[in-house]
CSV table of N, CA and C in Angstrom, one decimal:
chain,number,residue,atom,x,y,z
A,1,MET,N,-50.7,-12.5,29.6
A,1,MET,CA,-50.1,-11.2,29.7
A,1,MET,C,-48.6,-11.4,29.5
A,2,ARG,N,-48.1,-12.4,30.1
A,2,ARG,CA,-46.6,-12.6,30.1
A,2,ARG,C,-46.2,-13.0,28.7
A,3,ARG,N,-46.9,-13.8,27.9
A,3,ARG,CA,-46.6,-14.1,26.6
A,3,ARG,C,-46.7,-12.8,25.7
A,4,CYS,N,-47.6,-12.0,25.9
A,4,CYS,CA,-47.7,-10.7,25.2
A,4,CYS,C,-46.5,-9.9,25.4
A,5,CYS,N,-46.0,-9.8,26.6
A,5,CYS,CA,-44.8,-9.0,26.9
A,5,CYS,C,-43.6,-9.6,26.2
A,6,LEU,N,-43.5,-10.9,26.2
A,6,LEU,CA,-42.3,-11.6,25.6
A,6,LEU,C,-42.4,-11.3,24.1
A,7,ALA,N,-43.6,-11.4,23.5
A,7,ALA,CA,-43.7,-11.2,22.1
A,7,ALA,C,-43.3,-9.7,21.7
A,8,VAL,N,-43.7,-8.8,22.5
A,8,VAL,CA,-43.3,-7.4,22.2
A,8,VAL,C,-41.8,-7.2,22.4
A,9,CYS,N,-41.2,-7.7,23.4
A,9,CYS,CA,-39.8,-7.6,23.6
A,9,CYS,C,-39.0,-8.3,22.4
A,10,ALA,N,-39.5,-9.4,22.0
A,10,ALA,CA,-38.8,-10.1,20.8
A,10,ALA,C,-39.0,-9.2,19.6
A,11,ALA,N,-40.2,-8.7,19.4
A,11,ALA,CA,-40.4,-7.8,18.2
A,11,ALA,C,-39.5,-6.6,18.2
A,12,LEU,N,-39.2,-6.1,19.4
A,12,LEU,CA,-38.4,-4.9,19.5
A,12,LEU,C,-36.9,-5.2,19.3
A,13,THR,N,-36.5,-6.3,19.8
A,13,THR,CA,-35.0,-6.6,19.8
A,13,THR,C,-34.6,-7.2,18.5
A,14,LEU,N,-35.5,-7.8,17.7
A,14,LEU,CA,-35.1,-8.4,16.4
A,14,LEU,C,-34.6,-7.4,15.4
A,15,PRO,N,-35.3,-6.2,15.3
A,15,PRO,CA,-34.7,-5.2,14.3
A,15,PRO,C,-33.4,-4.7,14.8
A,16,LEU,N,-33.2,-4.6,16.1
A,16,LEU,CA,-31.9,-4.1,16.6
A,16,LEU,C,-30.8,-5.1,16.3
A,17,ALA,N,-31.1,-6.3,16.4
A,17,ALA,CA,-30.1,-7.4,16.1
A,17,ALA,C,-29.7,-7.3,14.6
A,18,ALA,N,-30.8,-7.1,13.8
A,18,ALA,CA,-30.5,-7.0,12.3
A,18,ALA,C,-29.7,-5.8,12.0
A,19,CYS,N,-29.9,-4.7,12.7
A,19,CYS,CA,-29.0,-3.5,12.5
A,19,CYS,C,-27.6,-3.7,12.9
A,20,GLN,N,-27.4,-4.4,14.0
A,20,GLN,CA,-26.0,-4.7,14.4
A,20,GLN,C,-25.3,-5.6,13.3
A,21,GLY,N,-26.0,-6.6,12.8
A,21,GLY,CA,-25.4,-7.4,11.7
A,21,GLY,C,-25.1,-6.6,10.5
A,22,ALA,N,-25.9,-5.6,10.1
A,22,ALA,CA,-25.7,-4.7,9.0
A,22,ALA,C,-24.4,-3.9,9.2
A,23,ASP,N,-24.2,-3.4,10.4
A,23,ASP,CA,-23.1,-2.6,10.7
A,23,ASP,C,-21.8,-3.4,10.6
A,24,LYS,N,-21.8,-4.6,11.1
A,24,LYS,CA,-20.6,-5.4,11.0
A,24,LYS,C,-20.3,-5.8,9.5
A,25,THR,N,-21.3,-6.0,8.7
A,25,THR,CA,-21.1,-6.3,7.3
A,25,THR,C,-20.6,-5.1,6.6
A,26,GLY,N,-21.1,-3.9,6.9
A,26,GLY,CA,-20.6,-2.7,6.3
A,26,GLY,C,-19.1,-2.5,6.6
A,27,GLU,N,-18.8,-2.8,7.9
A,27,GLU,CA,-17.4,-2.6,8.4
A,27,GLU,C,-16.5,-3.5,7.6
A,28,THR,N,-16.8,-4.7,7.4
A,28,THR,CA,-16.0,-5.7,6.7
A,28,THR,C,-15.8,-5.3,5.2
A,29,SER,N,-16.9,-4.9,4.6
A,29,SER,CA,-16.8,-4.5,3.2
A,29,SER,C,-15.9,-3.2,3.0
A,30,SER,N,-16.0,-2.3,3.9
A,30,SER,CA,-15.2,-1.1,3.7
A,30,SER,C,-13.8,-1.3,4.0
A,31,SER,N,-13.4,-2.3,4.9
A,31,SER,CA,-12.0,-2.6,5.1
A,31,SER,C,-11.5,-3.4,3.9
A,32,ALA,N,-12.3,-4.1,3.2
A,32,ALA,CA,-11.9,-4.8,2.1
A,32,ALA,C,-11.7,-4.0,0.8
A,33,GLN,N,-12.2,-2.7,0.9
A,33,GLN,CA,-12.1,-1.8,-0.2
A,33,GLN,C,-10.7,-1.4,-0.5
A,34,THR,N,-9.8,-1.4,0.5
A,34,THR,CA,-8.4,-1.0,0.3
A,34,THR,C,-7.5,-2.0,0.9
A,35,VAL,N,-6.3,-2.0,0.3
A,35,VAL,CA,-5.2,-2.9,0.8
A,35,VAL,C,-4.1,-1.9,1.1
A,36,THR,N,-3.4,-2.1,2.3
A,36,THR,CA,-2.3,-1.3,2.7
A,36,THR,C,-1.0,-2.1,2.5
A,37,VAL,N,-0.1,-1.5,1.6
A,37,VAL,CA,1.2,-2.1,1.4
A,37,VAL,C,2.2,-1.2,2.2
A,38,THR,N,2.9,-1.9,3.1
A,38,THR,CA,3.9,-1.2,4.0
A,38,THR,C,5.3,-1.7,3.7
A,39,GLY,N,6.3,-1.0,4.1
A,39,GLY,CA,7.6,-1.4,4.0
A,39,GLY,C,8.6,-0.3,4.2
A,40,LYS,N,9.8,-0.6,3.8
A,40,LYS,CA,10.9,0.4,3.9
A,40,LYS,C,11.8,0.3,2.8
A,41,ALA,N,12.4,1.4,2.3
A,41,ALA,CA,13.3,1.4,1.2
A,41,ALA,C,14.7,1.8,1.8
A,42,PHE,N,15.7,1.2,1.3
A,42,PHE,CA,17.1,1.5,1.9
A,42,PHE,C,18.1,1.4,0.8
A,43,TYR,N,19.3,2.0,1.0
A,43,TYR,CA,20.4,1.8,0.1
A,43,TYR,C,21.6,1.5,1.0
A,44,LEU,N,22.7,0.9,0.5
A,44,LEU,CA,23.8,0.5,1.3
A,44,LEU,C,24.9,1.5,1.3
A,45,GLU,N,25.0,2.5,0.4
A,45,GLU,CA,26.0,3.5,0.4
A,45,GLU,C,25.9,4.3,1.6
A,46,ARG,N,27.1,4.8,2.1
A,46,ARG,CA,27.1,5.6,3.3
A,46,ARG,C,27.1,7.1,2.9
A,47,ILE,N,25.9,7.5,2.4
A,47,ILE,CA,25.7,8.8,1.9
A,47,ILE,C,24.5,9.4,2.6
A,48,ALA,N,24.6,10.6,3.1
A,48,ALA,CA,23.4,11.2,3.7
A,48,ALA,C,22.4,11.6,2.6
A,49,LEU,N,21.2,11.6,3.0
A,49,LEU,CA,20.1,12.1,2.1
A,49,LEU,C,20.2,13.6,2.0
A,50,PRO,N,20.0,14.1,0.8
A,50,PRO,CA,20.0,15.6,0.6
A,50,PRO,C,18.7,16.1,1.2
A,51,PRO,N,18.7,17.4,1.6
A,51,PRO,CA,17.4,18.0,2.1
A,51,PRO,C,16.4,18.0,1.0
A,52,GLY,N,15.2,17.7,1.4
A,52,GLY,CA,14.1,17.7,0.4
A,52,GLY,C,13.9,16.4,-0.5
A,53,ALA,N,14.7,15.4,-0.2
A,53,ALA,CA,14.6,14.1,-0.9
A,53,ALA,C,13.3,13.5,-0.7
A,54,MET,N,12.8,12.9,-1.8
A,54,MET,CA,11.5,12.2,-1.8
A,54,MET,C,11.6,10.8,-2.3
A,55,LEU,N,10.9,9.9,-1.6
A,55,LEU,CA,10.8,8.5,-2.1
A,55,LEU,C,9.5,8.4,-2.9
A,56,HIS,N,9.6,7.9,-4.1
A,56,HIS,CA,8.5,7.7,-5.0
A,56,HIS,C,8.2,6.2,-5.0
A,57,VAL,N,7.0,5.7,-4.6
A,57,VAL,CA,6.7,4.3,-4.5
A,57,VAL,C,5.5,4.1,-5.4
A,58,LYS,N,5.5,2.9,-6.1
A,58,LYS,CA,4.4,2.6,-7.0
A,58,LYS,C,4.1,1.1,-6.9
A,59,VAL,N,2.9,0.7,-6.9
A,59,VAL,CA,2.4,-0.7,-7.0
A,59,VAL,C,2.1,-0.8,-8.5
A,60,VAL,N,2.7,-1.8,-9.1
A,60,VAL,CA,2.5,-2.0,-10.5
A,60,VAL,C,2.1,-3.4,-10.9
A,61,ASP,N,1.4,-3.5,-12.0
A,61,ASP,CA,1.0,-4.8,-12.5
A,61,ASP,C,2.3,-5.3,-13.2
A,62,LEU,N,2.9,-6.5,-12.8
A,62,LEU,CA,4.1,-6.9,-13.3
A,62,LEU,C,4.1,-7.2,-14.8
A,63,GLN,N,3.0,-7.5,-15.3
A,63,GLN,CA,2.9,-7.7,-16.8
A,63,GLN,C,3.1,-6.4,-17.6
A,64,HIS,N,2.7,-5.3,-17.0
A,64,HIS,CA,2.8,-4.0,-17.6
A,64,HIS,C,3.6,-3.0,-16.8
A,65,ALA,N,4.7,-3.5,-16.1
A,65,ALA,CA,5.4,-2.7,-15.2
A,65,ALA,C,6.0,-1.5,-15.8
A,66,ASP,N,6.4,-1.5,-17.0
A,66,ASP,CA,7.1,-0.3,-17.6
A,66,ASP,C,6.1,0.7,-18.2
A,67,ALA,N,4.9,0.3,-18.3
A,67,ALA,CA,3.9,1.2,-18.9
A,67,ALA,C,3.1,2.0,-17.8
A,68,ALA,N,2.6,3.1,-18.2
A,68,ALA,CA,1.8,3.9,-17.3
A,68,ALA,C,0.5,3.2,-16.9
A,69,LEU,N,0.0,2.3,-17.8
A,69,LEU,CA,-1.2,1.5,-17.6
A,69,LEU,C,-1.0,0.6,-16.4
A,70,GLY,N,0.2,0.2,-16.2
A,70,GLY,CA,0.5,-0.8,-15.2
A,70,GLY,C,0.5,-0.3,-13.7
A,71,VAL,N,0.5,1.0,-13.6
A,71,VAL,CA,0.5,1.6,-12.2
A,71,VAL,C,-0.9,1.5,-11.6
A,72,VAL,N,-0.9,0.8,-10.4
A,72,VAL,CA,-2.1,0.5,-9.7
A,72,VAL,C,-2.3,1.6,-8.6
A,73,ALA,N,-1.2,2.0,-8.0
A,73,ALA,CA,-1.2,3.0,-6.9
A,73,ALA,C,0.2,3.6,-6.8
A,74,ALA,N,0.2,4.9,-6.4
A,74,ALA,CA,1.5,5.6,-6.3
A,74,ALA,C,1.4,6.7,-5.3
A,75,ASP,N,2.5,6.9,-4.6
A,75,ASP,CA,2.6,8.0,-3.6
A,75,ASP,C,4.0,8.4,-3.4
A,76,ASN,N,4.2,9.6,-2.8
A,76,ASN,CA,5.6,10.1,-2.5
A,76,ASN,C,5.7,10.3,-1.0
A,77,PHE,N,6.9,10.1,-0.5
A,77,PHE,CA,7.1,10.1,0.9
A,77,PHE,C,8.4,11.0,1.2
A,78,ASN,N,8.4,11.8,2.2
A,78,ASN,CA,9.5,12.5,2.6
A,78,ASN,C,10.6,11.6,3.1
A,79,ALA,N,11.8,11.8,2.6
A,79,ALA,CA,12.9,10.9,3.0
A,79,ALA,C,13.9,11.7,3.8
A,80,THR,N,14.0,11.4,5.1
A,80,THR,CA,14.9,12.1,6.0
A,80,THR,C,16.0,11.2,6.5
A,81,LEU,N,15.6,9.9,6.8
A,81,LEU,CA,16.6,9.0,7.3
A,81,LEU,C,16.4,7.6,6.6
A,82,VAL,N,17.5,6.9,6.5
A,82,VAL,CA,17.4,5.6,5.8
A,82,VAL,C,17.4,4.6,7.0
A,83,PRO,N,16.6,3.6,6.9
A,83,PRO,CA,15.6,3.2,5.9
A,83,PRO,C,14.4,4.2,5.9
A,84,ILE,N,13.8,4.3,4.7
A,84,ILE,CA,12.7,5.2,4.6
A,84,ILE,C,11.4,4.4,4.6
A,85,PRO,N,10.5,4.6,5.6
A,85,PRO,CA,9.3,3.9,5.7
A,85,PRO,C,8.3,4.4,4.7
A,86,PHE,N,7.4,3.5,4.2
A,86,PHE,CA,6.3,3.9,3.4
A,86,PHE,C,5.1,3.1,3.7
A,87,GLU,N,3.9,3.6,3.4
A,87,GLU,CA,2.6,3.0,3.6
A,87,GLU,C,1.7,3.5,2.4
A,88,LEU,N,1.3,2.5,1.6
A,88,LEU,CA,0.6,2.9,0.4
A,88,LEU,C,-0.7,2.2,0.3
A,89,GLU,N,-1.8,2.9,0.1
A,89,GLU,CA,-3.1,2.4,0.0
A,89,GLU,C,-3.4,2.0,-1.5
A,90,VAL,N,-3.9,0.8,-1.7
A,90,VAL,CA,-4.3,0.3,-3.0
A,90,VAL,C,-5.8,0.1,-2.9
A,91,ARG,N,-6.6,0.7,-3.8
A,91,ARG,CA,-8.0,0.5,-3.9
A,91,ARG,C,-8.4,-0.9,-4.4
A,92,GLY,N,-9.3,-1.6,-3.7
A,92,GLY,CA,-9.6,-2.9,-4.0
A,92,GLY,C,-10.2,-3.1,-5.5
A,93,ALA,N,-10.8,-2.0,-6.0
A,93,ALA,CA,-11.4,-2.1,-7.3
A,93,ALA,C,-10.3,-2.2,-8.4
A,94,LYS,N,-9.0,-1.8,-8.0
A,94,LYS,CA,-8.0,-1.8,-9.0
A,94,LYS,C,-7.2,-3.2,-9.0
A,95,ILE,N,-7.5,-4.0,-8.0
A,95,ILE,CA,-6.8,-5.3,-7.9
A,95,ILE,C,-7.6,-6.4,-8.7
A,96,GLU,N,-6.9,-7.0,-9.6
A,96,GLU,CA,-7.5,-8.1,-10.3
A,96,GLU,C,-6.9,-9.4,-9.8
A,97,PRO,N,-7.7,-10.4,-9.5
A,97,PRO,CA,-7.3,-11.6,-8.8
A,97,PRO,C,-6.2,-12.5,-9.6
A,98,ASN,N,-6.2,-12.5,-10.9
A,98,ASN,CA,-5.3,-13.3,-11.6
A,98,ASN,C,-4.0,-12.6,-12.0
A,99,LYS,N,-3.8,-11.4,-11.5
A,99,LYS,CA,-2.6,-10.7,-11.9
A,99,LYS,C,-1.5,-10.7,-10.8
A,100,GLN,N,-0.3,-10.5,-11.2
A,100,GLN,CA,0.8,-10.5,-10.2
A,100,GLN,C,1.3,-9.0,-10.1
A,101,TYR,N,1.5,-8.6,-8.9
A,101,TYR,CA,1.9,-7.2,-8.6
A,101,TYR,C,3.2,-7.1,-7.9
A,102,GLY,N,3.8,-5.9,-8.1
A,102,GLY,CA,5.1,-5.6,-7.5
A,102,GLY,C,5.2,-4.2,-7.0
A,103,VAL,N,6.1,-3.9,-6.2
A,103,VAL,CA,6.3,-2.5,-5.7
A,103,VAL,C,7.7,-2.0,-6.2
A,104,SER,N,7.6,-0.9,-6.8
A,104,SER,CA,8.8,-0.2,-7.3
A,104,SER,C,9.1,1.1,-6.5
A,105,ALA,N,10.3,1.5,-6.4
A,105,ALA,CA,10.6,2.7,-5.7
A,105,ALA,C,11.8,3.4,-6.3
A,106,SER,N,11.8,4.7,-6.1
A,106,SER,CA,13.0,5.5,-6.5
A,106,SER,C,13.1,6.7,-5.6
A,107,LEU,N,14.3,7.1,-5.4
A,107,LEU,CA,14.7,8.2,-4.5
A,107,LEU,C,15.2,9.4,-5.4
A,108,ARG,N,14.5,10.6,-5.2
A,108,ARG,CA,14.9,11.8,-6.0
A,108,ARG,C,15.2,12.9,-5.1
A,109,ASP,N,16.0,13.8,-5.6
A,109,ASP,CA,16.4,15.0,-4.8
A,109,ASP,C,15.3,16.1,-5.0
A,110,VAL,N,15.5,17.2,-4.4
A,110,VAL,CA,14.5,18.3,-4.4
A,110,VAL,C,14.3,18.8,-5.9
A,111,ASP,N,15.3,18.7,-6.8
A,111,ASP,CA,15.1,19.1,-8.2
A,111,ASP,C,14.6,17.9,-9.0
A,112,ASP,N,14.1,16.9,-8.5
A,112,ASP,CA,13.6,15.7,-9.1
A,112,ASP,C,14.7,14.9,-9.9
A,113,LYS,N,15.9,15.1,-9.5
A,113,LYS,CA,17.0,14.3,-10.1
A,113,LYS,C,17.0,12.9,-9.4
A,114,LEU,N,17.0,11.8,-10.3
A,114,LEU,CA,17.1,10.5,-9.8
A,114,LEU,C,18.4,10.2,-9.1
A,115,LEU,N,18.3,9.8,-7.8
A,115,LEU,CA,19.5,9.4,-7.0
A,115,LEU,C,19.7,7.9,-6.9
A,116,PHE,N,18.6,7.2,-6.5
A,116,PHE,CA,18.6,5.8,-6.3
A,116,PHE,C,17.3,5.2,-6.8
A,117,THR,N,17.4,3.9,-7.3
A,117,THR,CA,16.2,3.3,-7.8
A,117,THR,C,16.3,1.8,-7.5
A,118,ALA,N,15.1,1.2,-7.4
A,118,ALA,CA,15.1,-0.3,-7.3
A,118,ALA,C,15.4,-0.9,-8.7
A,119,GLU,N,16.2,-2.0,-8.7
A,119,GLU,CA,16.6,-2.6,-9.9
A,119,GLU,C,15.4,-3.3,-10.6
A,120,ALA,N,14.4,-3.8,-9.8
A,120,ALA,CA,13.2,-4.4,-10.4
A,120,ALA,C,12.1,-4.3,-9.3
A,121,PRO,N,10.9,-4.3,-9.7
A,121,PRO,CA,9.8,-4.3,-8.7
A,121,PRO,C,9.9,-5.6,-7.8
A,122,VAL,N,9.6,-5.3,-6.5
A,122,VAL,CA,9.6,-6.4,-5.5
A,122,VAL,C,8.2,-7.0,-5.5
A,123,PRO,N,8.1,-8.3,-5.8
A,123,PRO,CA,6.7,-8.9,-5.8
A,123,PRO,C,6.0,-8.8,-4.5
A,124,VAL,N,4.7,-8.6,-4.6
A,124,VAL,CA,3.8,-8.4,-3.4
A,124,VAL,C,2.5,-9.1,-3.7
A,125,ASP,N,2.0,-9.8,-2.7
A,125,ASP,CA,0.7,-10.5,-2.7
A,125,ASP,C,-0.3,-9.5,-2.2
A,126,LEU,N,-1.1,-8.9,-3.0
A,126,LEU,CA,-2.1,-7.9,-2.5
A,126,LEU,C,-3.3,-8.5,-1.7
A,127,ARG,N,-3.4,-9.9,-1.8
A,127,ARG,CA,-4.4,-10.5,-0.9
A,127,ARG,C,-4.0,-10.5,0.5
A,128,ALA,N,-2.7,-10.6,0.8
A,128,ALA,CA,-2.2,-10.6,2.2
A,128,ALA,C,-0.8,-10.0,2.2
A,129,PRO,N,-0.7,-8.7,2.0
A,129,PRO,CA,0.6,-8.1,1.8
A,129,PRO,C,1.5,-8.2,3.1
A,130,ALA,N,2.7,-8.6,3.0
A,130,ALA,CA,3.6,-8.6,4.1
A,130,ALA,C,4.5,-7.4,4.0
A,131,PRO,N,5.1,-6.9,5.1
A,131,PRO,CA,6.0,-5.7,5.0
A,131,PRO,C,7.1,-6.0,4.0
A,132,LEU,N,7.5,-5.0,3.2
A,132,LEU,CA,8.5,-5.2,2.2
A,132,LEU,C,9.8,-4.5,2.6
A,133,GLU,N,10.9,-4.9,2.0
A,133,GLU,CA,12.2,-4.2,2.1
A,133,GLU,C,12.6,-4.1,0.7
A,134,ILE,N,12.8,-2.8,0.2
A,134,ILE,CA,13.2,-2.5,-1.1
A,134,ILE,C,14.6,-2.0,-1.1
A,135,ARG,N,15.5,-2.7,-1.7
A,135,ARG,CA,16.9,-2.2,-1.8
A,135,ARG,C,17.0,-1.3,-3.1
A,136,LEU,N,17.5,-0.1,-2.8
A,136,LEU,CA,17.8,0.9,-3.9
A,136,LEU,C,19.2,0.9,-4.2
A,137,VAL,N,19.5,1.1,-5.5
A,137,VAL,CA,20.9,1.2,-6.0
A,137,VAL,C,21.1,2.5,-6.6
A,138,ARG,N,22.4,3.0,-6.6
A,138,ARG,CA,22.7,4.3,-7.2
A,138,ARG,C,22.3,4.4,-8.6
A,139,ALA,N,21.6,5.4,-9.0
A,139,ALA,CA,21.2,5.6,-10.4
A,139,ALA,C,22.4,6.1,-11.2
A,140,THR,N,22.4,5.7,-12.4
A,140,THR,CA,23.5,6.1,-13.3
A,140,THR,C,22.9,6.7,-14.6
A,141,GLY,N,23.5,7.8,-15.1
A,141,GLY,CA,23.0,8.3,-16.4
A,141,GLY,C,21.9,9.3,-16.4
A,142,GLU,N,21.4,9.7,-15.3
A,142,GLU,CA,20.3,10.7,-15.4
A,142,GLU,C,20.8,12.0,-14.8
């Protein structure tokens, strides 16, 4: 009788243990689906941000950084105080293991006039992204 009870208990707990393992696996795969790139953009000039200013941040493939094809992720952030924080999600499906990526940023006013821009994309390792600091310089000619 005791053996029968143990066999029934084992039979009932084994599927539950398998379900717990499946949940953990699903959790890991969903967190690997996206990579979060964080950081802040700043400029050194002592100029207040105009009302309605927006920070435009892009993760780009450094081999195609100038082309629209090279943009892996992009988002806009309200810019009220400098430094301007950003947090950008990159879908894992867009990340290719043998490519190098960078983060580019620009600051525009409410009329979409370019005020400040990064001189070049800041390299980022999308396998283990560290917080970035992007220095913006005053835009000329637009």
